[in-house]
Amino acid sequence: MKKKLTGIAALAAVGIALAGCATGGVPTGGSDAVALDPDAKLDGEITVWSWDVGAVALERLAADFEKAHEGTTVKVVDVGYDNAYDKMSVGFQAGTGLPDVVTIETDAAPGYITQFPKGMLDLNPILGGDEVDFDPFKWSAGSDADGSLRIAPWDSGTVALYYRTDIVEQAGVDIEAATTWDDLIAAGKVIKEKTGHTLLSTDLSAGGGFQMLLQQLGQGLFDEAGEITLDSPEAVRVLTMLQEMNQAGLIKNVTGWDGRVTSAKDGDSAVTADAVWWIGTLQGDAPELSGKYAVLPLPVFDEGGARTSNNGGSGLAVPAQAKNPQLAAAFVDFVLADADNQVSMMTNEGLFPSYLPALQSDYFSKPVEYFGGQPVYETFAELTAQIPPIVYTSDSAEASDIVANAVAAAVLNGADPATVLADAAAQLATSTGREVAK
């Protein structure tokens, strides 16, 4: 789901809401005493919380679900993004006040799973048989350490490389031949020399895409043991690359979401590495650039490496306090594990499926006029199953803030990447009590 705020802000909201609760501690908000049954009789009513296009999609599909299951009612409430996480955090903390189904963004998922280990029902009895049909990264991000699926994958934030065809043509660069980051940086230097355009625009004070690039190397900020990997060789490599790109004048530093959109409209840079939902941003905010964009898989760091990453996306969960958990789980299954329904959410609301069979639809091979007739969704569809899984923890928000400071120190102020990342890892260890991975 396209985000109004970053997933990090959402994750931070978990901590803020918890800190404001007077009860102290973190109750589970329920247990797995409710065993979901795929053959349970479905009746009664459920309430679903979501926002923006997600709420629109769920309300539309709710009508179809009700027709298919006589005697059921699905009430979808648009709770608004700004208040959603505060409401959910308080509800999980109190063990009451939540609906039957909630929407949780992928970046925020590990925080909720860790803070409320039994606060959401295990959806494996309903969806477990379909695990191989879902984006593996999203399935992993929504599961706990024991493999229980607490948040079912909904839409993916599959990443590829958007590029301005007119700029690369003016520079005489064969962008399709730039299959590695080294190749792309070399091409960027030619583009800068011949056209004056930078290679890419990013907000360095917010991390400059560091974590997205790090995930491409199969590495996150923590390992499977929950230990800190901020100073891993992969992290040093990514930060060193960003520093060298900036020193070569290839990065246009912008501020926030609005800065990124404005930079794209102004044509400051030749490429953008971002998720599939950036398509909607371009079409909505820069219609005048129709015919001037195309898409490629990300360049790799090393031969045979992943040509994609993830940025954004969301899932659906059934709180343990749900009044009608069987109907809630059945609705989640109906919406998410059905190719036709997932394709309909793409065509109507622009939600890119995490359900891989949906990506086989002819819709994803259709030409898109904005991209000069290129079937751009086909590229994202092929890449989704290749997104490298990484580990998130309840401290991911704090780690992201520390990483952003490290990126600014190295890229903007010229500090040594290995040193600032080692310092960042030590800072995170002190503040969280976690060990730094050896």
Coordinates of C-alpha atoms in Angstrom, one line a residue:
M1 CA 0.0 0.0 0.0
K2 CA 1.3 3.4 -0.9
K3 CA 2.4 5.1 2.3
K4 CA 1.5 8.6 3.5
L5 CA 4.3 8.3 6.0
T6 CA 7.3 6.0 6.1
G7 CA 7.1 2.6 7.6
I8 CA 9.7 3.7 10.1
A9 CA 7.3 6.4 11.4
A10 CA 4.7 3.7 11.7
L11 CA 7.0 1.5 13.7
A12 CA 8.0 4.4 15.9
A13 CA 4.3 4.9 16.6
V14 CA 4.2 1.5 18.3
G15 CA 6.8 2.6 20.8
I16 CA 5.2 6.0 21.4
A17 CA 1.8 4.5 22.0
L18 CA 3.2 1.9 24.4
A19 CA 5.2 4.5 26.3
G20 CA 2.0 6.4 26.8
C21 CA 0.1 3.5 28.4
A22 CA -0.3 3.8 32.1
T23 CA -0.4 0.0 32.8
G24 CA 3.3 -0.6 32.1
G25 CA 4.5 -3.9 30.7
V26 CA 3.3 -5.5 27.5
P27 CA 0.4 -7.9 27.9
T28 CA -0.1 -10.4 25.1
G29 CA -3.6 -9.2 24.4
G30 CA -4.8 -12.7 23.9
S31 CA -3.5 -16.2 23.1
D32 CA -3.7 -18.9 20.6
A33 CA -6.5 -20.6 22.6
V34 CA -8.7 -19.9 19.5
A35 CA -7.7 -22.6 17.0
L36 CA -8.7 -21.4 13.5
D37 CA -10.7 -24.0 11.6
P38 CA -10.7 -23.8 7.8
D39 CA -14.0 -25.8 7.8
A40 CA -15.8 -23.7 10.4
K41 CA -19.3 -22.6 9.8
L42 CA -19.3 -18.9 8.8
D43 CA -21.9 -16.5 10.0
G44 CA -22.3 -13.3 11.9
E45 CA -20.5 -10.0 11.5
I46 CA -16.9 -8.7 11.4
T47 CA -15.3 -5.3 11.5
V48 CA -12.2 -4.5 9.4
W49 CA -9.8 -1.6 9.9
S50 CA -7.8 -0.1 7.0
W51 CA -7.2 3.3 5.3
D52 CA -7.1 5.0 2.0
V53 CA -7.1 2.7 -1.1
G54 CA -6.8 -0.3 1.1
A55 CA -10.1 0.5 2.8
V56 CA -11.7 1.0 -0.6
A57 CA -10.5 -2.3 -1.9
L58 CA -11.6 -4.2 1.2
E59 CA -15.1 -2.6 1.1
R60 CA -15.5 -3.6 -2.5
L61 CA -14.5 -7.2 -1.9
A62 CA -16.6 -7.4 1.3
A63 CA -19.7 -7.2 -0.9
D64 CA -18.5 -10.2 -2.9
F65 CA -17.6 -12.1 0.2
E66 CA -21.1 -11.5 1.7
K67 CA -22.7 -12.8 -1.5
A68 CA -20.6 -15.9 -1.4
H69 CA -21.3 -16.5 2.3
E70 CA -25.0 -15.9 3.1
G71 CA -25.7 -14.7 6.6
T72 CA -22.4 -12.8 6.9
T73 CA -21.7 -9.1 7.2
V74 CA -18.3 -7.4 6.7
K75 CA -18.0 -3.8 7.9
V76 CA -14.9 -1.9 6.7
V77 CA -13.9 1.2 8.6
D78 CA -11.4 3.7 7.2
V79 CA -9.6 4.6 10.4
G80 CA -7.2 7.0 8.7
Y81 CA -3.5 6.5 8.5
D82 CA -2.6 9.2 11.0
N83 CA -4.6 7.5 13.9
A84 CA -4.4 3.9 12.9
Y85 CA -1.2 2.9 14.7
D86 CA -2.1 4.8 17.9
K87 CA -5.4 3.0 18.0
M88 CA -4.0 -0.4 17.3
S89 CA -1.2 -0.1 19.9
V90 CA -3.6 1.0 22.6
G91 CA -6.0 -1.8 21.7
F92 CA -3.3 -4.5 21.7
Q93 CA -1.9 -3.1 25.0
A94 CA -5.3 -3.1 26.7
G95 CA -6.4 -6.4 25.3
T96 CA -9.7 -4.9 24.1
G97 CA -11.0 -2.3 21.6
L98 CA -9.7 -3.8 18.4
P99 CA -11.8 -5.1 15.4
D100 CA -11.7 -8.5 13.9
V101 CA -9.2 -7.6 11.2
V102 CA -6.5 -4.9 11.1
T103 CA -4.1 -3.6 8.5
I104 CA -0.4 -3.5 9.4
E105 CA 2.4 -2.3 7.1
T106 CA 5.3 -4.6 6.5
D107 CA 7.9 -2.3 8.2
A108 CA 5.7 -2.1 11.3
A109 CA 4.9 -5.8 11.4
P110 CA 7.9 -7.1 13.4
G111 CA 7.3 -4.5 16.1
Y112 CA 3.8 -5.6 16.7
I113 CA 4.7 -9.3 16.5
T114 CA 7.5 -8.9 19.1
Q115 CA 5.6 -6.5 21.5
F116 CA 2.4 -8.6 21.4
P117 CA 3.5 -12.2 20.7
K118 CA 0.0 -13.6 21.2
G119 CA -1.9 -10.5 20.3
M120 CA -2.6 -11.8 16.7
L121 CA -3.9 -15.3 15.8
D122 CA -1.7 -17.7 13.9
L123 CA -3.1 -17.8 10.4
N124 CA -1.3 -20.9 9.3
P125 CA -4.3 -23.2 9.8
I126 CA -6.1 -21.1 7.1
L127 CA -3.2 -19.9 4.8
G128 CA -0.3 -22.2 5.6
G129 CA -0.9 -24.4 2.7
D130 CA -0.5 -21.5 0.4
E131 CA 2.9 -20.3 1.7
V132 CA 4.8 -21.2 -1.5
D133 CA 2.3 -19.0 -3.4
F134 CA 3.2 -15.8 -1.5
D135 CA 6.1 -13.3 -1.7
P136 CA 8.7 -15.1 0.5
F137 CA 10.0 -11.8 2.0
K138 CA 6.5 -10.7 3.0
W139 CA 5.7 -14.2 4.5
S140 CA 8.8 -14.1 6.6
A141 CA 8.2 -10.5 7.7
G142 CA 4.7 -11.4 9.0
S143 CA 5.8 -14.6 10.8
D144 CA 7.2 -14.9 14.4
A145 CA 10.3 -16.8 15.4
D146 CA 8.3 -20.0 15.7
G147 CA 6.9 -19.8 12.2
S148 CA 3.4 -18.7 13.2
L149 CA 1.9 -16.4 10.5
R150 CA 0.7 -13.4 12.5
I151 CA 0.3 -11.0 9.6
A152 CA -0.7 -12.3 6.2
P153 CA 0.9 -10.8 3.1
W154 CA -1.2 -8.4 1.1
D155 CA 0.6 -6.0 -1.2
S156 CA 4.4 -6.0 -2.0
G157 CA 6.8 -3.1 -2.5
T158 CA 8.9 -4.8 -5.1
V159 CA 11.8 -2.5 -6.2
A160 CA 13.2 -1.9 -9.7
L161 CA 15.1 0.9 -11.5
Y162 CA 13.1 3.7 -13.2
Y163 CA 15.0 5.7 -15.7
R164 CA 14.4 8.8 -17.9
T165 CA 14.8 7.6 -21.5
D166 CA 15.4 11.1 -22.8
I167 CA 18.2 11.8 -20.4
V168 CA 20.1 8.6 -21.1
E169 CA 19.6 9.0 -24.8
Q170 CA 21.0 12.6 -24.6
A171 CA 24.0 11.2 -22.8
G172 CA 24.5 8.4 -25.3
V173 CA 24.4 5.8 -22.5
D174 CA 23.2 2.2 -23.0
I175 CA 21.5 2.0 -19.6
E176 CA 20.4 -1.6 -20.2
A177 CA 24.0 -2.7 -20.4
A178 CA 24.6 -1.3 -16.9
T179 CA 23.8 -4.5 -15.1
T180 CA 26.0 -3.9 -12.0
W181 CA 26.1 -0.9 -9.7
D182 CA 29.7 -0.2 -10.8
D183 CA 28.4 -0.1 -14.4
L184 CA 25.6 2.3 -13.4
I185 CA 27.9 4.6 -11.5
A186 CA 30.2 4.7 -14.6
A187 CA 27.2 5.6 -16.7
G188 CA 26.1 8.2 -14.2
K189 CA 29.5 10.0 -14.6
V190 CA 28.9 10.2 -18.3
I191 CA 25.4 11.4 -17.8
K192 CA 26.6 14.1 -15.4
E193 CA 29.3 15.2 -17.8
K194 CA 27.2 15.3 -20.9
T195 CA 23.8 16.5 -19.6
G196 CA 24.4 18.0 -16.2
H197 CA 21.8 15.7 -14.6
T198 CA 22.7 13.8 -11.5
L199 CA 22.3 10.0 -11.4
L200 CA 19.7 9.8 -8.7
S201 CA 17.8 11.9 -6.2
T202 CA 17.4 10.8 -2.5
D203 CA 17.0 12.1 1.0
L204 CA 20.4 11.4 2.6
S205 CA 19.2 12.7 6.0
A206 CA 16.6 9.9 6.0
G207 CA 19.1 7.2 5.0
G208 CA 19.3 7.7 1.3
G209 CA 17.9 4.3 0.4
F210 CA 20.7 2.6 2.4
Q211 CA 18.4 -0.2 3.8
M212 CA 16.8 -0.9 0.5
L213 CA 20.3 -1.4 -1.1
L214 CA 21.4 -3.5 1.9
Q215 CA 18.5 -5.8 1.5
Q216 CA 19.5 -6.4 -2.1
L217 CA 22.6 -8.0 -0.6
G218 CA 20.4 -10.2 1.6
Q219 CA 21.4 -8.3 4.7
G220 CA 19.3 -6.3 7.3
L221 CA 20.2 -4.4 10.4
F222 CA 19.8 -7.6 12.5
D223 CA 20.6 -11.3 12.0
E224 CA 18.3 -14.3 12.8
A225 CA 19.5 -14.3 16.4
G226 CA 18.4 -10.7 16.8
E227 CA 22.0 -9.5 17.0
I228 CA 23.0 -6.2 15.5
T229 CA 24.6 -6.2 12.0
L230 CA 24.8 -2.5 11.4
D231 CA 28.5 -2.8 10.9
S232 CA 28.5 -5.8 8.6
P233 CA 30.8 -5.9 5.5
E234 CA 27.7 -5.6 3.4
A235 CA 26.6 -2.5 5.2
V236 CA 30.1 -0.9 4.9
R237 CA 30.0 -1.7 1.2
V238 CA 26.7 0.0 0.6
L239 CA 27.6 3.1 2.6
T240 CA 30.9 3.4 0.9
M241 CA 29.2 3.2 -2.5
L242 CA 26.8 6.0 -1.5
Q243 CA 29.6 8.1 -0.2
E244 CA 31.6 7.7 -3.5
M245 CA 28.5 8.5 -5.6
N246 CA 28.0 11.7 -3.7
Q247 CA 31.6 12.7 -3.9
A248 CA 31.4 12.2 -7.6
G249 CA 28.4 14.6 -7.8
L250 CA 26.0 11.9 -8.8
I251 CA 23.4 12.4 -6.0
K252 CA 20.8 15.1 -5.8
N253 CA 20.1 15.5 -2.1
V254 CA 16.4 16.3 -1.4
T255 CA 14.2 16.6 1.6
G256 CA 11.4 14.2 2.4
W257 CA 8.6 12.8 0.2
D258 CA 7.7 16.2 -1.4
G259 CA 11.3 16.7 -2.3
R260 CA 11.6 13.4 -4.1
V261 CA 8.4 14.1 -6.1
T262 CA 9.4 17.6 -7.0
S263 CA 12.9 16.4 -8.1
A264 CA 11.3 13.8 -10.3
K265 CA 8.9 16.4 -11.9
D266 CA 11.9 18.7 -12.5
G267 CA 13.9 16.0 -14.1
D268 CA 16.9 16.5 -11.8
S269 CA 18.2 12.9 -12.1
A270 CA 18.3 10.1 -14.6
V271 CA 17.3 7.1 -12.4
T272 CA 15.1 6.2 -9.4
A273 CA 15.4 3.0 -7.5
D274 CA 12.1 2.5 -5.9
A275 CA 9.0 0.3 -5.5
V276 CA 6.2 -0.6 -7.9
W277 CA 3.9 2.0 -6.2
W278 CA 6.2 4.8 -7.6
I279 CA 4.4 4.1 -10.9
G280 CA 1.2 5.6 -9.4
T281 CA 3.2 8.6 -8.0
L282 CA 4.6 9.4 -11.4
Q283 CA 1.3 9.0 -13.2
G284 CA -0.5 11.1 -10.7
D285 CA 2.0 13.8 -10.0
A286 CA 4.0 14.0 -13.2
P287 CA 1.6 13.2 -16.1
E288 CA 3.6 15.6 -18.3
L289 CA 6.5 13.1 -18.3
S290 CA 4.5 10.3 -20.0
G291 CA 6.6 8.6 -22.6
K292 CA 9.9 9.6 -20.9
Y293 CA 10.2 6.7 -18.4
A294 CA 11.1 3.0 -18.6
V295 CA 11.9 0.3 -16.1
L296 CA 14.7 -2.2 -15.6
P297 CA 15.6 -4.6 -12.8
L298 CA 18.0 -3.2 -10.3
P299 CA 21.7 -3.5 -11.2
V300 CA 23.5 -6.1 -9.0
F301 CA 26.4 -5.7 -6.6
D302 CA 27.9 -9.0 -7.8
E303 CA 27.3 -11.4 -10.6
G304 CA 24.3 -13.6 -9.8
G305 CA 23.0 -11.3 -7.1
A306 CA 19.4 -10.2 -6.5
R307 CA 18.1 -7.6 -8.9
T308 CA 15.4 -6.3 -6.6
S309 CA 14.6 -5.3 -3.0
N310 CA 11.5 -4.2 -1.1
N311 CA 10.1 -0.8 0.0
G312 CA 6.7 -0.8 1.6
G313 CA 3.7 -3.0 1.4
S314 CA 1.3 -4.2 4.1
G315 CA -0.6 -7.2 5.5
L316 CA -3.8 -8.2 7.3
A317 CA -4.0 -9.7 10.8
V318 CA -6.7 -11.1 13.1
P319 CA -6.4 -9.8 16.6
A320 CA -6.7 -12.5 19.3
Q321 CA -9.5 -10.4 20.8
A322 CA -11.6 -10.6 17.6
K323 CA -15.2 -11.3 18.3
N324 CA -15.6 -13.5 15.2
P325 CA -12.1 -14.9 14.5
Q326 CA -13.3 -17.7 12.2
L327 CA -15.2 -15.3 9.9
A328 CA -12.3 -12.9 10.1
A329 CA -9.7 -15.4 9.0
A330 CA -12.0 -16.6 6.2
F331 CA -12.3 -13.0 4.9
V332 CA -8.5 -12.6 5.0
D333 CA -8.2 -15.9 3.0
F334 CA -10.8 -14.7 0.5
V335 CA -9.1 -11.4 -0.1
L336 CA -5.5 -12.4 -0.1
A337 CA -5.2 -16.0 -1.4
D338 CA -7.4 -15.6 -4.5
A339 CA -5.8 -14.6 -7.7
D340 CA -8.9 -12.9 -9.2
N341 CA -9.4 -10.8 -6.0
Q342 CA -5.7 -9.8 -5.9
V343 CA -5.7 -8.9 -9.6
S344 CA -8.9 -6.8 -9.0
M345 CA -7.1 -4.9 -6.2
M346 CA -4.3 -4.1 -8.6
T347 CA -6.5 -3.0 -11.5
N348 CA -8.9 -1.0 -9.3
E349 CA -6.8 0.3 -6.4
G350 CA -3.2 -0.2 -7.6
L351 CA -2.3 -2.6 -4.8
F352 CA 0.5 -4.8 -6.2
P353 CA -0.1 -8.5 -5.2
S354 CA 2.0 -10.4 -2.7
Y355 CA 0.1 -13.5 -4.0
L356 CA 2.3 -14.9 -6.7
P357 CA -0.4 -16.7 -8.8
A358 CA -2.1 -13.4 -9.3
L359 CA 1.0 -12.1 -11.1
Q360 CA 0.4 -14.6 -13.9
S361 CA -2.6 -12.6 -15.0
D362 CA -2.5 -11.1 -18.5
Y363 CA -2.9 -7.7 -16.8
F364 CA 0.7 -7.7 -15.8
S365 CA 1.9 -8.2 -19.4
K366 CA -0.1 -5.3 -20.8
P367 CA 1.7 -2.3 -22.2
V368 CA 1.5 0.9 -20.1
E369 CA 1.2 4.0 -22.2
Y370 CA 3.0 6.2 -19.6
F371 CA 6.1 4.1 -20.0
G372 CA 6.1 4.2 -23.8
G373 CA 4.1 1.0 -24.1
Q374 CA 6.5 -1.0 -22.0
P375 CA 4.7 -3.7 -19.9
V376 CA 6.4 -2.5 -16.7
Y377 CA 4.3 -4.5 -14.3
E378 CA 5.7 -7.6 -15.9
T379 CA 9.1 -6.7 -14.7
F380 CA 7.9 -6.2 -11.1
A381 CA 5.9 -9.4 -11.3
E382 CA 9.0 -11.4 -12.3
L383 CA 11.0 -9.8 -9.5
T384 CA 8.6 -10.2 -6.6
A385 CA 9.5 -13.9 -5.8
Q386 CA 13.2 -12.9 -5.8
I387 CA 13.1 -10.3 -2.9
P388 CA 15.7 -11.3 -0.4
P389 CA 14.2 -12.0 3.1
I390 CA 15.7 -10.1 6.0
V391 CA 15.2 -9.9 9.7
Y392 CA 13.3 -7.1 11.5
T393 CA 13.0 -6.7 15.2
S394 CA 11.1 -4.6 17.7
D395 CA 14.2 -2.3 17.6
S396 CA 14.1 -1.7 13.9
A397 CA 12.7 1.8 14.2
E398 CA 15.5 2.9 16.6
A399 CA 18.1 1.2 14.3
S400 CA 16.8 3.1 11.3
D401 CA 17.1 6.4 13.0
I402 CA 20.7 5.6 14.0
V403 CA 21.5 4.4 10.5
A404 CA 20.1 7.6 9.0
N405 CA 22.5 9.5 11.2
A406 CA 25.4 7.3 10.1
V407 CA 24.5 7.8 6.4
A408 CA 24.5 11.6 6.9
A409 CA 27.9 11.5 8.7
A410 CA 29.5 9.4 6.0
V411 CA 27.9 10.7 2.8
L412 CA 27.3 14.4 3.7
N413 CA 30.2 15.0 6.1
G414 CA 32.8 12.6 4.7
A415 CA 33.3 10.3 7.8
D416 CA 34.8 6.9 7.3
P417 CA 31.9 4.4 6.6
A418 CA 33.3 1.5 8.6
T419 CA 33.9 3.8 11.6
V420 CA 30.5 5.4 11.6
L421 CA 28.8 2.1 11.3
A422 CA 30.8 0.5 14.1
D423 CA 29.9 3.5 16.3
A424 CA 26.3 3.2 15.2
A425 CA 26.2 -0.5 16.1
A426 CA 27.7 0.2 19.5
Q427 CA 25.2 3.0 20.1
L428 CA 22.3 0.6 19.2
A429 CA 23.7 -2.1 21.5
T430 CA 23.9 0.3 24.4
S431 CA 20.4 1.6 23.9
T432 CA 18.7 -1.8 23.3
G433 CA 20.8 -4.3 25.3
R434 CA 21.3 -6.4 22.1
E435 CA 24.7 -7.9 21.2
V436 CA 26.6 -6.8 18.1
A437 CA 27.1 -9.8 15.8
K438 CA 30.6 -11.1 15.6

